[in-house]
Short mmCIF file of C-alpha atoms in Angstrom, two decimals:
data_model
loop_
_atom_site.label_atom_id
_atom_site.label_comp_id
_atom_site.label_asym_id
_atom_site.label_seq_id
_atom_site.Cartn_x
_atom_site.Cartn_y
_atom_site.Cartn_z
CA MET A 463 40.42 -8.72 3.43
CA SER A 464 43.76 -6.92 2.85
CA ASN A 465 45.14 -9.56 0.50
CA ALA A 466 41.96 -9.94 -1.56
CA PRO A 467 42.60 -9.95 -5.32
CA VAL A 468 42.37 -6.54 -6.94
CA VAL A 469 39.28 -7.13 -9.09
CA PRO A 470 36.79 -4.34 -9.76
CA GLN A 471 33.23 -5.05 -8.63
CA VAL A 472 31.88 -1.69 -9.78
CA GLU A 473 33.36 0.64 -12.37
CA LEU A 474 32.04 4.05 -13.33
CA VAL A 475 33.88 5.84 -16.15
CA GLY A 476 33.02 9.43 -17.03
CA VAL A 477 29.43 9.01 -15.82
CA THR A 478 27.15 12.02 -16.19
CA LYS A 479 23.50 12.13 -15.22
CA ARG A 480 21.38 15.07 -16.36
CA TYR A 481 17.77 15.70 -15.51
CA GLY A 482 15.27 16.76 -18.15
CA ASP A 483 16.12 20.42 -17.61
CA GLY A 484 19.79 19.79 -18.43
CA ARG A 485 21.09 20.22 -14.88
CA ALA A 486 23.81 17.65 -14.13
CA VAL A 487 23.33 15.91 -10.80
CA VAL A 488 26.34 13.66 -11.42
CA ASP A 489 29.09 15.11 -13.60
CA ARG A 490 31.89 13.03 -15.20
CA LEU A 491 32.26 10.71 -12.25
CA ASP A 492 35.03 8.11 -12.22
CA LEU A 493 34.82 5.58 -9.42
CA THR A 494 36.06 2.04 -9.02
CA VAL A 495 35.00 -0.21 -6.17
CA LEU A 496 37.08 -3.36 -5.75
CA LYS A 497 35.75 -6.75 -4.69
CA GLY A 498 35.60 -6.94 -0.92
CA GLU A 499 35.65 -3.20 -0.36
CA PHE A 500 33.13 -1.32 1.79
CA VAL A 501 32.93 2.13 0.23
CA SER A 502 30.87 4.93 1.76
CA LEU A 503 29.73 7.95 -0.20
CA VAL A 504 29.37 11.02 2.01
CA GLY A 505 28.47 14.55 1.03
CA PRO A 506 25.97 17.31 1.66
CA SER A 507 22.31 16.84 0.75
CA GLY A 508 21.68 17.04 -2.97
CA CYS A 509 25.23 16.05 -3.97
CA GLY A 510 23.96 13.13 -6.01
CA LYS A 511 24.95 10.30 -3.63
CA SER A 512 21.65 8.50 -4.00
CA THR A 513 21.69 9.01 -7.75
CA VAL A 514 25.09 7.28 -7.92
CA LEU A 515 23.55 4.23 -6.20
CA LYS A 516 20.56 4.22 -8.55
CA LEU A 517 22.94 4.42 -11.52
CA ILE A 518 24.91 1.41 -10.26
CA ALA A 519 21.63 -0.48 -9.76
CA GLY A 520 20.39 0.46 -13.21
CA LEU A 521 17.28 2.06 -11.72
CA THR A 522 18.13 5.20 -13.64
CA ALA A 523 20.15 5.43 -16.87
CA ALA A 524 23.34 7.46 -17.21
CA THR A 525 23.17 10.30 -19.75
CA THR A 526 26.74 9.57 -20.83
CA GLY A 527 29.56 7.37 -19.57
CA ASP A 528 29.98 3.69 -18.85
CA ILE A 529 28.94 1.64 -15.82
CA ARG A 530 30.01 -1.97 -15.22
CA VAL A 531 29.03 -4.24 -12.36
CA ASP A 532 30.89 -7.55 -12.27
CA GLY A 533 31.83 -6.74 -15.86
CA MET A 534 28.15 -6.51 -16.91
CA THR A 535 25.72 -3.68 -17.52
CA PRO A 536 23.84 -2.78 -14.32
CA LYS A 537 20.57 -4.31 -15.54
CA ASN A 538 22.23 -7.59 -16.44
CA ALA A 539 24.05 -7.64 -13.11
CA ARG A 540 20.90 -7.24 -11.02
CA GLU A 541 20.90 -10.88 -9.93
CA THR A 542 24.16 -10.17 -8.13
CA ILE A 543 22.97 -6.94 -6.48
CA SER A 544 20.77 -6.27 -3.46
CA PHE A 545 19.49 -2.78 -2.69
CA ILE A 546 18.60 -1.60 0.82
CA PHE A 547 16.33 1.45 0.94
CA GLN A 548 16.18 4.15 3.59
CA ASP A 549 12.63 3.34 4.73
CA ALA A 550 13.07 -0.48 4.85
CA ALA A 551 10.52 -0.79 1.99
CA LEU A 552 8.62 -3.75 3.45
CA LEU A 553 5.28 -4.92 2.08
CA PRO A 554 2.83 -4.20 4.94
CA TRP A 555 0.45 -7.04 3.94
CA ARG A 556 3.16 -9.68 4.29
CA THR A 557 4.57 -11.20 7.44
CA VAL A 558 8.22 -10.75 8.38
CA ARG A 559 9.09 -14.16 6.92
CA GLN A 560 7.19 -13.50 3.68
CA ASN A 561 8.98 -10.16 3.38
CA ALA A 562 12.37 -11.73 3.97
CA GLY A 563 11.61 -14.30 1.25
CA LEU A 564 10.33 -11.78 -1.33
CA GLY A 565 13.49 -11.69 -3.43
CA LEU A 566 13.70 -15.49 -3.53
CA GLU A 567 10.02 -15.69 -4.44
CA LEU A 568 10.36 -13.23 -7.33
CA GLU A 569 13.39 -15.15 -8.56
CA GLY A 570 11.33 -18.34 -8.62
CA THR A 571 12.90 -20.24 -5.71
CA SER A 572 10.77 -23.16 -4.47
CA ARG A 573 8.57 -22.63 -1.43
CA ASP A 574 10.49 -25.02 0.84
CA ARG A 575 13.87 -23.63 -0.07
CA ARG A 576 12.51 -20.11 0.37
CA ARG A 577 11.13 -20.86 3.79
CA GLU A 578 14.36 -22.48 4.92
CA LYS A 579 16.55 -19.68 3.58
CA SER A 580 14.45 -16.79 4.91
CA MET A 581 14.23 -18.40 8.35
CA ALA A 582 18.01 -18.86 8.39
CA LEU A 583 18.49 -15.19 7.53
CA LEU A 584 15.96 -14.06 10.15
CA GLU A 585 17.88 -16.19 12.63
CA LEU A 586 21.02 -14.33 11.60
CA VAL A 587 19.47 -10.91 12.29
CA SER A 588 17.82 -12.29 15.50
CA LEU A 589 14.24 -11.91 14.27
CA ALA A 590 13.23 -15.57 14.10
CA ASP A 591 10.77 -15.15 16.97
CA VAL A 592 8.77 -12.46 15.12
CA ALA A 593 8.74 -14.31 11.78
CA ASP A 594 4.92 -14.37 11.70
CA ALA A 595 4.41 -10.74 12.79
CA TYR A 596 3.40 -8.00 10.37
CA PRO A 597 5.64 -4.94 9.76
CA ARG A 598 3.33 -2.54 11.62
CA GLU A 599 4.13 -4.42 14.83
CA LEU A 600 7.90 -3.82 14.49
CA SER A 601 10.13 -0.95 15.58
CA GLY A 602 12.13 0.99 12.99
CA GLY A 603 15.31 -0.95 13.81
CA MET A 604 13.56 -4.32 13.48
CA LYS A 605 12.06 -3.32 10.12
CA MET A 606 15.51 -2.44 8.90
CA ARG A 607 16.81 -5.84 10.01
CA VAL A 608 14.05 -7.54 8.02
CA SER A 609 15.14 -5.45 5.06
CA ILE A 610 18.75 -6.60 5.56
CA ALA A 611 17.63 -10.24 5.83
CA ARG A 612 15.67 -9.89 2.57
CA ALA A 613 18.69 -8.32 0.85
CA LEU A 614 21.07 -11.06 1.97
CA ALA A 615 18.65 -13.93 1.26
CA THR A 616 19.42 -13.79 -2.45
CA SER A 617 23.18 -14.17 -1.74
CA PRO A 618 24.28 -10.90 -3.39
CA ARG A 619 27.85 -10.13 -4.37
CA LEU A 620 27.16 -6.39 -4.16
CA LEU A 621 25.09 -4.57 -1.55
CA LEU A 622 23.88 -1.05 -2.30
CA MET A 623 22.61 0.85 0.73
CA ASP A 624 20.90 4.23 0.54
CA GLU A 625 21.07 5.83 4.01
CA PRO A 626 19.56 2.69 5.53
CA PHE A 627 19.89 3.80 9.14
CA ALA A 628 19.18 7.53 8.79
CA ALA A 629 15.74 7.34 10.39
CA LEU A 630 16.87 5.34 13.44
CA ASP A 631 17.95 6.50 16.88
CA GLU A 632 21.67 6.43 17.60
CA ILE A 633 21.63 3.30 19.76
CA SER A 634 19.82 1.19 17.15
CA ARG A 635 22.01 2.66 14.45
CA ASP A 636 25.27 1.73 16.24
CA HIS A 637 23.88 -1.70 16.95
CA LEU A 638 22.94 -2.30 13.32
CA ASN A 639 26.34 -1.02 12.16
CA GLU A 640 28.02 -3.70 14.26
CA GLU A 641 25.59 -6.32 13.00
CA LEU A 642 26.28 -5.32 9.40
CA LEU A 643 30.04 -5.76 9.88
CA ARG A 644 29.50 -9.15 11.51
CA LEU A 645 27.37 -10.29 8.54
CA ARG A 646 29.93 -8.96 6.10
CA ALA A 647 32.71 -10.92 7.80
CA GLU A 648 30.64 -14.07 7.36
CA GLN A 649 29.41 -13.52 3.82
CA ASN A 650 32.00 -11.40 2.12
CA TRP A 651 30.01 -9.12 -0.14
CA THR A 652 31.12 -5.78 -1.54
CA ALA A 653 29.25 -2.71 -0.35
CA VAL A 654 28.52 0.81 -1.54
CA PHE A 655 26.95 2.75 1.29
CA VAL A 656 25.43 6.23 1.27
CA THR A 657 25.22 8.14 4.54
CA HIS A 658 25.10 11.58 6.15
CA SER A 659 26.93 10.39 9.21
CA VAL A 660 30.72 10.62 9.18
CA ALA A 661 31.11 8.43 12.28
CA GLU A 662 28.98 5.71 10.69
CA ALA A 663 30.97 5.88 7.45
CA VAL A 664 34.27 5.60 9.33
CA PHE A 665 33.10 2.70 11.47
CA LEU A 666 31.85 0.66 8.48
CA SER A 667 34.11 1.49 5.57
CA THR A 668 37.39 0.47 4.10
CA ARG A 669 37.28 3.64 2.00
CA ILE A 670 35.30 6.88 2.08
CA VAL A 671 34.46 8.99 -0.95
CA VAL A 672 33.58 12.63 -0.27
CA LEU A 673 31.37 14.18 -2.93
CA ALA A 674 31.14 17.90 -3.72
CA PRO A 675 27.76 19.61 -3.45
CA SER A 676 25.42 19.59 -6.47
CA THR A 677 27.90 18.22 -9.03
CA GLY A 678 28.65 14.68 -7.97
CA HIS A 679 32.38 15.38 -8.27
CA ILE A 680 34.71 13.44 -6.03
CA ARG A 681 36.40 15.89 -3.68
CA ALA A 682 38.37 13.40 -1.61
CA MET A 683 39.12 9.70 -1.47
CA LEU A 684 40.07 8.58 2.03
CA PRO A 685 41.18 5.07 2.92
CA VAL A 686 40.10 4.10 6.41
CA ASP A 687 43.18 2.42 7.93
CA LEU A 688 41.51 0.90 10.94
CA PRO A 689 41.72 -2.82 11.74
CA ALA A 690 39.43 -5.05 9.66
CA GLU A 691 38.06 -6.57 12.87
CA ARG A 692 35.89 -3.84 14.37
CA THR A 693 33.80 -3.87 17.53
CA SER A 694 31.82 -1.21 19.37
CA GLY A 695 34.96 -0.41 21.44
CA LEU A 696 36.60 1.02 18.33
CA ARG A 697 34.44 4.14 18.53
CA ALA A 698 36.15 5.14 21.79
CA THR A 699 39.71 4.98 20.40
CA PRO A 700 41.83 8.01 19.39
CA GLU A 701 42.57 6.34 16.01
CA PHE A 702 38.85 6.32 15.26
CA ASP A 703 38.51 9.95 16.30
CA SER A 704 41.39 11.03 14.12
CA VAL A 705 39.87 9.39 11.02
CA VAL A 706 36.51 11.01 11.81
CA ALA A 707 38.26 14.38 12.14
CA ARG A 708 40.03 13.87 8.81
CA VAL A 709 36.81 12.96 6.98
CA SER A 710 34.90 15.81 8.63
CA ARG A 711 37.55 18.28 7.50
CA ALA A 712 37.38 16.95 3.93
CA LEU A 713 33.60 17.22 4.00
CA ARG A 714 33.77 20.82 5.25
CA GLU A 715 36.26 21.73 2.53
CA ALA A 716 34.08 20.03 -0.06
CA SER A 717 31.01 21.96 1.01
CA ALA A 718 32.82 25.30 1.14
CA MET B 1264 -15.60 -2.02 25.02
CA ARG B 1265 -17.12 0.25 27.67
CA GLN B 1266 -16.64 3.21 25.34
CA ARG B 1267 -18.50 1.32 22.63
CA LEU B 1268 -21.44 0.53 24.93
CA ILE B 1269 -21.76 4.19 25.87
CA THR B 1270 -21.74 5.20 22.18
CA MET B 1271 -24.44 2.62 21.44
CA ALA B 1272 -26.55 3.76 24.41
CA ASN B 1273 -26.30 7.36 23.17
CA ALA B 1274 -27.41 6.38 19.67
CA LEU B 1275 -30.37 4.44 21.10
CA ALA B 1276 -31.34 7.42 23.29
CA VAL B 1277 -31.43 9.68 20.22
CA PHE B 1278 -33.60 7.08 18.46
CA ALA B 1279 -36.05 6.90 21.39
CA ALA B 1280 -36.24 10.71 21.55
CA LEU B 1281 -37.06 10.87 17.84
CA LEU B 1282 -39.86 8.30 18.23
CA ALA B 1283 -41.27 10.24 21.18
CA ALA B 1284 -41.16 13.51 19.22
CA TRP B 1285 -42.92 11.81 16.30
CA GLN B 1286 -45.72 10.52 18.55
CA LEU B 1287 -46.02 13.93 20.25
CA VAL B 1288 -46.42 15.75 16.93
CA ILE B 1289 -49.32 13.42 16.04
CA TRP B 1290 -51.05 13.98 19.38
CA ILE B 1291 -50.59 17.75 19.48
CA PHE B 1292 -51.46 18.57 15.85
CA GLN B 1293 -54.02 15.78 15.37
CA VAL B 1294 -52.32 14.61 12.17
CA PRO B 1295 -54.55 12.24 10.16
CA PRO B 1296 -53.06 8.69 9.78
CA PHE B 1297 -52.84 8.83 5.96
CA MET B 1298 -50.52 11.84 6.28
CA LEU B 1299 -48.36 10.57 9.13
CA PRO B 1300 -49.20 7.30 10.89
CA SER B 1301 -48.32 6.86 14.54
CA VAL B 1302 -45.33 4.86 15.74
CA VAL B 1303 -47.71 2.18 16.94
CA ALA B 1304 -49.50 2.02 13.58
CA VAL B 1305 -46.19 1.53 11.75
CA ALA B 1306 -45.17 -1.18 14.18
CA ARG B 1307 -48.53 -2.87 13.61
CA ALA B 1308 -48.04 -2.59 9.82
CA VAL B 1309 -44.65 -4.30 10.15
CA VAL B 1310 -46.30 -7.21 11.94
CA THR B 1311 -49.38 -7.61 9.73
CA HIS B 1312 -47.51 -7.20 6.42
CA PHE B 1313 -44.44 -9.07 7.57
CA SER B 1314 -44.42 -11.76 4.87
CA SER B 1315 -44.87 -9.33 1.95
CA LEU B 1316 -42.36 -6.98 3.59
CA ALA B 1317 -39.81 -9.78 3.88
CA ALA B 1318 -40.45 -10.86 0.28
CA ALA B 1319 -39.94 -7.31 -1.01
CA PHE B 1320 -36.84 -6.97 1.16
CA ALA B 1321 -35.36 -10.19 -0.24
CA ILE B 1322 -36.03 -9.16 -3.85
CA THR B 1323 -34.40 -5.74 -3.46
CA ALA B 1324 -31.51 -7.19 -1.47
CA ALA B 1325 -30.84 -9.71 -4.26
CA GLU B 1326 -31.02 -7.02 -6.97
CA ALA B 1327 -28.70 -4.64 -5.10
CA ALA B 1328 -26.28 -7.44 -4.20
CA GLY B 1329 -26.25 -8.70 -7.79
CA GLY B 1330 -25.52 -5.20 -9.09
CA LEU B 1331 -22.83 -4.62 -6.48
CA VAL B 1332 -21.03 -7.92 -7.07
CA ALA B 1333 -21.08 -7.25 -10.81
CA SER B 1334 -19.68 -3.75 -10.33
CA ILE B 1335 -16.88 -5.09 -8.08
CA PHE B 1336 -16.01 -7.76 -10.65
CA PHE B 1337 -16.07 -5.52 -13.71
CA GLY B 1338 -14.80 -2.47 -11.81
CA VAL B 1339 -11.62 -4.28 -10.75
CA ILE B 1340 -11.05 -5.61 -14.27
CA ILE B 1341 -11.48 -2.13 -15.76
CA ALA B 1342 -9.17 -0.66 -13.07
CA LEU B 1343 -6.49 -3.28 -13.87
CA PHE B 1344 -6.73 -2.16 -17.47
CA PHE B 1345 -6.55 1.53 -16.49
CA ALA B 1346 -3.48 0.90 -14.35
CA GLN B 1347 -1.50 -0.27 -17.36
CA SER B 1348 -0.72 3.18 -18.71
CA ARG B 1349 -1.32 6.85 -18.16
CA TRP B 1350 -2.28 7.07 -21.83
CA VAL B 1351 -5.16 4.58 -21.39
CA ARG B 1352 -6.35 6.44 -18.30
CA ARG B 1353 -6.36 9.83 -20.02
CA MET B 1354 -8.28 8.39 -22.93
CA LEU B 1355 -10.94 6.45 -21.01
CA TYR B 1356 -11.25 8.03 -17.58
CA PRO B 1357 -13.70 10.76 -18.70
CA TYR B 1358 -16.18 8.02 -19.57
CA THR B 1359 -16.24 6.70 -16.00
CA LEU B 1360 -17.15 10.24 -14.95
CA LEU B 1361 -20.04 9.91 -17.36
CA LEU B 1362 -21.17 6.85 -15.38
CA GLN B 1363 -21.20 8.95 -12.26
CA THR B 1364 -23.00 11.96 -13.69
CA VAL B 1365 -25.68 10.33 -15.83
CA PRO B 1366 -29.00 10.66 -13.96
CA ILE B 1367 -30.36 7.20 -13.28
CA VAL B 1368 -33.97 8.35 -13.75
CA ALA B 1369 -33.05 9.36 -17.28
CA ILE B 1370 -31.59 6.02 -18.34
CA ALA B 1371 -34.04 3.80 -16.45
CA PRO B 1372 -36.68 3.98 -19.22
CA LEU B 1373 -34.00 3.02 -21.77
CA ILE B 1374 -32.97 -0.02 -19.75
CA LEU B 1375 -36.61 -0.93 -19.37
CA MET B 1376 -36.89 -0.80 -23.14
CA TRP B 1377 -33.76 -2.91 -23.72
CA VAL B 1378 -34.06 -5.68 -21.13
CA GLY B 1379 -37.71 -5.38 -20.05
CA ALA B 1380 -39.06 -4.81 -16.55
CA GLY B 1381 -37.98 -7.16 -13.74
CA PRO B 1382 -35.19 -7.90 -11.30
CA GLU B 1383 -32.53 -8.15 -14.06
CA ALA B 1384 -33.24 -4.59 -15.19
CA VAL B 1385 -33.07 -3.34 -11.60
CA ALA B 1386 -29.79 -5.15 -10.92
CA LEU B 1387 -28.43 -3.64 -14.14
CA ILE B 1388 -29.34 -0.16 -12.90
CA ALA B 1389 -27.71 -0.84 -9.50
CA PHE B 1390 -24.63 -2.09 -11.37
CA ILE B 1391 -24.34 0.97 -13.60
CA ILE B 1392 -24.56 3.53 -10.83
CA SER B 1393 -22.28 1.71 -8.37
CA LEU B 1394 -19.51 1.05 -10.90
CA ALA B 1395 -17.76 4.45 -10.89
CA PRO B 1396 -16.51 4.49 -7.25
CA ILE B 1397 -15.10 0.97 -7.66
CA ILE B 1398 -13.17 1.91 -10.79
CA ALA B 1399 -11.94 5.23 -9.38
CA ASN B 1400 -10.77 3.86 -6.02
CA THR B 1401 -9.20 0.67 -7.34
CA THR B 1402 -7.33 2.54 -10.08
CA GLN B 1403 -6.02 4.97 -7.47
CA GLY B 1404 -4.80 2.07 -5.31
CA LEU B 1405 -3.13 0.31 -8.23
CA ILE B 1406 -1.15 3.37 -9.29
CA SER B 1407 -0.24 4.85 -5.91
CA VAL B 1408 2.52 2.42 -5.03
CA GLU B 1409 5.64 3.81 -3.34
CA GLU B 1410 8.49 4.30 -5.80
CA ASN B 1411 10.92 2.43 -3.53
CA LEU B 1412 8.72 -0.67 -3.66
CA VAL B 1413 8.60 -0.56 -7.45
CA HIS B 1414 12.40 -0.20 -7.49
CA LEU B 1415 12.68 -3.12 -5.07
CA PHE B 1416 10.68 -5.33 -7.44
CA LEU B 1417 12.75 -4.15 -10.41
CA MET B 1418 15.95 -5.12 -8.55
CA TYR B 1419 14.65 -8.70 -8.46
CA ASN B 1420 13.83 -8.56 -12.18
CA ALA B 1421 10.12 -8.89 -11.38
CA SER B 1422 7.85 -9.54 -14.36
CA ARG B 1423 4.91 -7.31 -15.24
CA GLY B 1424 2.58 -9.94 -13.82
CA GLN B 1425 4.52 -10.13 -10.54
CA LEU B 1426 4.43 -6.33 -10.23
CA LEU B 1427 0.68 -6.37 -10.78
CA PHE B 1428 -0.35 -9.31 -8.61
CA LYS B 1429 2.25 -9.17 -5.84
CA LEU B 1430 2.55 -5.39 -5.50
CA ARG B 1431 -0.11 -3.25 -7.16
CA LEU B 1432 -3.16 -5.42 -6.47
CA PRO B 1433 -2.48 -6.01 -2.72
CA ASN B 1434 -1.71 -2.29 -2.43
CA ALA B 1435 -5.12 -1.52 -3.98
CA VAL B 1436 -7.16 -3.71 -1.59
CA PRO B 1437 -7.77 -1.00 1.07
CA TYR B 1438 -8.71 1.48 -1.68
CA LEU B 1439 -11.02 -1.07 -3.31
CA LEU B 1440 -12.77 -1.64 0.02
CA VAL B 1441 -13.43 2.09 0.41
CA GLY B 1442 -14.89 2.00 -3.10
CA VAL B 1443 -17.09 -0.97 -2.15
CA ARG B 1444 -18.30 0.86 0.94
CA ILE B 1445 -19.41 3.84 -1.16
CA ALA B 1446 -20.78 1.62 -3.93
CA SER B 1447 -22.83 -0.53 -1.54
CA GLY B 1448 -24.91 2.47 -0.44
CA ILE B 1449 -25.37 3.60 -4.02
CA ALA B 1450 -26.34 0.10 -5.15
CA VAL B 1451 -29.18 -0.09 -2.61
CA ILE B 1452 -30.44 3.37 -3.58
CA GLY B 1453 -30.09 2.40 -7.25
CA ALA B 1454 -32.09 -0.80 -6.79
CA ILE B 1455 -34.93 0.97 -4.97
CA THR B 1456 -35.03 3.85 -7.47
CA GLY B 1457 -34.76 1.37 -10.33
CA GLU B 1458 -37.77 -0.52 -9.06
CA LEU B 1459 -39.88 2.64 -9.26
CA TYR B 1460 -39.38 2.38 -13.04
CA ALA B 1461 -38.44 -1.16 -13.85
CA GLY B 1462 -39.69 -3.24 -10.95
CA SER B 1463 -41.91 -6.20 -11.63
CA SER B 1464 -45.46 -5.13 -12.42
CA ARG B 1465 -46.97 -8.20 -10.82
CA VAL B 1466 -48.42 -7.40 -7.40
CA GLY B 1467 -46.61 -9.20 -4.59
CA LYS B 1468 -43.56 -9.87 -6.78
CA GLY B 1469 -42.01 -6.41 -6.59
CA GLY B 1470 -39.22 -5.25 -4.32
CA LEU B 1471 -39.20 -2.40 -1.81
CA GLY B 1472 -39.22 0.38 -4.41
CA TYR B 1473 -42.14 -1.09 -6.27
CA SER B 1474 -44.04 -1.73 -3.02
CA ILE B 1475 -43.39 1.86 -1.89
CA LEU B 1476 -44.92 3.11 -5.12
CA TYR B 1477 -47.91 0.76 -4.70
CA ALA B 1478 -48.46 1.64 -1.01
CA SER B 1479 -48.40 5.38 -1.78
CA THR B 1480 -51.04 5.08 -4.50
CA GLN B 1481 -53.22 3.05 -2.07
CA LEU B 1482 -52.70 5.62 0.71
CA GLN B 1483 -51.40 2.77 2.94
CA THR B 1484 -49.14 5.23 4.72
CA ASP B 1485 -48.39 2.94 7.67
CA TYR B 1486 -47.18 0.19 5.28
CA LEU B 1487 -45.26 2.82 3.31
CA PHE B 1488 -43.41 3.75 6.48
CA ALA B 1489 -42.75 0.10 7.23
CA LEU B 1490 -41.25 -0.24 3.73
CA VAL B 1491 -39.03 2.82 4.23
CA LEU B 1492 -37.89 1.27 7.50
CA ALA B 1493 -37.07 -1.97 5.67
CA ALA B 1494 -35.10 -0.02 3.06
CA THR B 1495 -33.08 1.62 5.83
CA VAL B 1496 -32.38 -1.77 7.41
CA LEU B 1497 -31.25 -3.04 4.02
CA GLY B 1498 -28.82 -0.13 3.64
CA PHE B 1499 -27.45 -0.79 7.14
CA GLY B 1500 -27.13 -4.50 6.34
CA PHE B 1501 -24.99 -3.78 3.27
CA PHE B 1502 -22.85 -1.37 5.25
CA PHE B 1503 -22.35 -3.98 7.96
CA VAL B 1504 -21.34 -6.70 5.48
CA VAL B 1505 -18.79 -4.35 3.90
CA LYS B 1506 -17.42 -3.52 7.35
CA VAL B 1507 -16.96 -7.22 8.05
CA LEU B 1508 -15.16 -7.62 4.72
CA GLU B 1509 -12.87 -4.69 5.58
CA TRP B 1510 -12.05 -6.27 8.90
CA TYR B 1511 -11.41 -9.64 7.29
CA PHE B 1512 -8.98 -8.31 4.70
CA LEU B 1513 -7.22 -5.61 6.71
CA HIS B 1514 -7.22 -6.41 10.43
CA ARG B 1515 -3.86 -8.20 10.39
CA TRP B 1516 -1.79 -5.58 8.65
CA HIS B 1517 -3.45 -2.29 7.76
CA GLU B 1518 -2.87 0.90 9.78
CA SER B 1519 -6.60 1.71 9.77
CA THR B 1520 -7.36 -1.37 11.89
CA ARG B 1521 -4.60 -0.80 14.43
CA THR B 1522 -6.02 -0.84 17.97
CA PRO B 1523 -4.62 1.52 20.61
CA GLU B 1524 -3.34 -1.41 22.70
CA MET B 1525 -0.78 -2.15 20.02
CA GLU B 1526 1.03 1.17 20.42
#
């Protein structure tokens, strides 16, 4: 990962987002995410983290400024992006396999190819044995894994994740963090990740961006110099703790 | 299962108590049969008039079912149209309220004038008064889709048709079924009321409503009660069919059909 070419995957230049009442939720934001990076956005509630993701996805339009994804406008780049929502966003009337194949289906992939691909992805997130179950039968962690399988099924180059594990208990969350890193090592996508949890951000990221409250300004940009190969044992090391302490301090200063 | 049996036994006990009270009232107050026939007399009327009772039942059932199926068909189409834009809804929604508030007894003579007396007129009346809950519920289901799910579909560049048929319509199914449940009761009432005005005038060819009217003018109070009983059974029958439909469409995935064992 360290000697990946320095090519921007996402570029935001002077991006401002105002609501109807004129209040800026993101104010003149400049942010570049390089190919292969895993960037986490952390900040207090209401700092515009989720809005930044929606801007990159083209789900909301910037008031001013320029956004490029893979050199394209967000809407044109959608085929290269997958979005993972906080509440898993599964269709309750579809089985796990049909949910995992939703993206492929909407993109017009043939039934056989869809079936094959979604089963392979469910295999990868160890859900193959519940492929015919409906979402209501799954735990929160399992639902999130279906959501991840669906996101990866369309072979994205960029993964946008909006607090995907916020509603889960700590054990499931840690487990899914490790799974996410394993999948990333295999598939090599770029990620922009929004979270409240500093420890989660440190464990996952190559870089952490701390946002200031209510303006969407960048208060700190912290590279995470931990080994690229990360396992659950990393959380118990002093190096990990020191990065967490550094990010926490930056977050406190940003909120002050 | 045991719980269910107890509930059913309780309901039957209430029913038996009501019948006993009915019979007691007749004995104590010496009520003449043309005012209130005895339980036994009604039971006898059911047996002796069974063929005409069954014929009337079948006619009314067909009229109500025809009206209900038509209101589901057209109601869903109208709701799909309403779901297209807030502007369309604001412009046309007040007119569906009109459907709900117009008194059926007031328009029945008009319908009689336009299409003539008979089962078609009655089905039309059942259709008109059962349409509003279908439109209202289905529209609600089509538009109350979680924002995240709409965003998810947008991320896959979903077409308008895909959004409608793969997201909004499946989301509306539970709402539609609630609408059908309400509409089914109204359709039966509409058919029976409609027959009072627009039922066939040929004796022996009318449905329950027409027969009720006829029995009351003939002071055949025991047969009248038998007809009311048949109308109640018809209402229950519709309710049961709708319940089966709900189970069929929802039992695999919807929260409302979740059994405690699954927790």
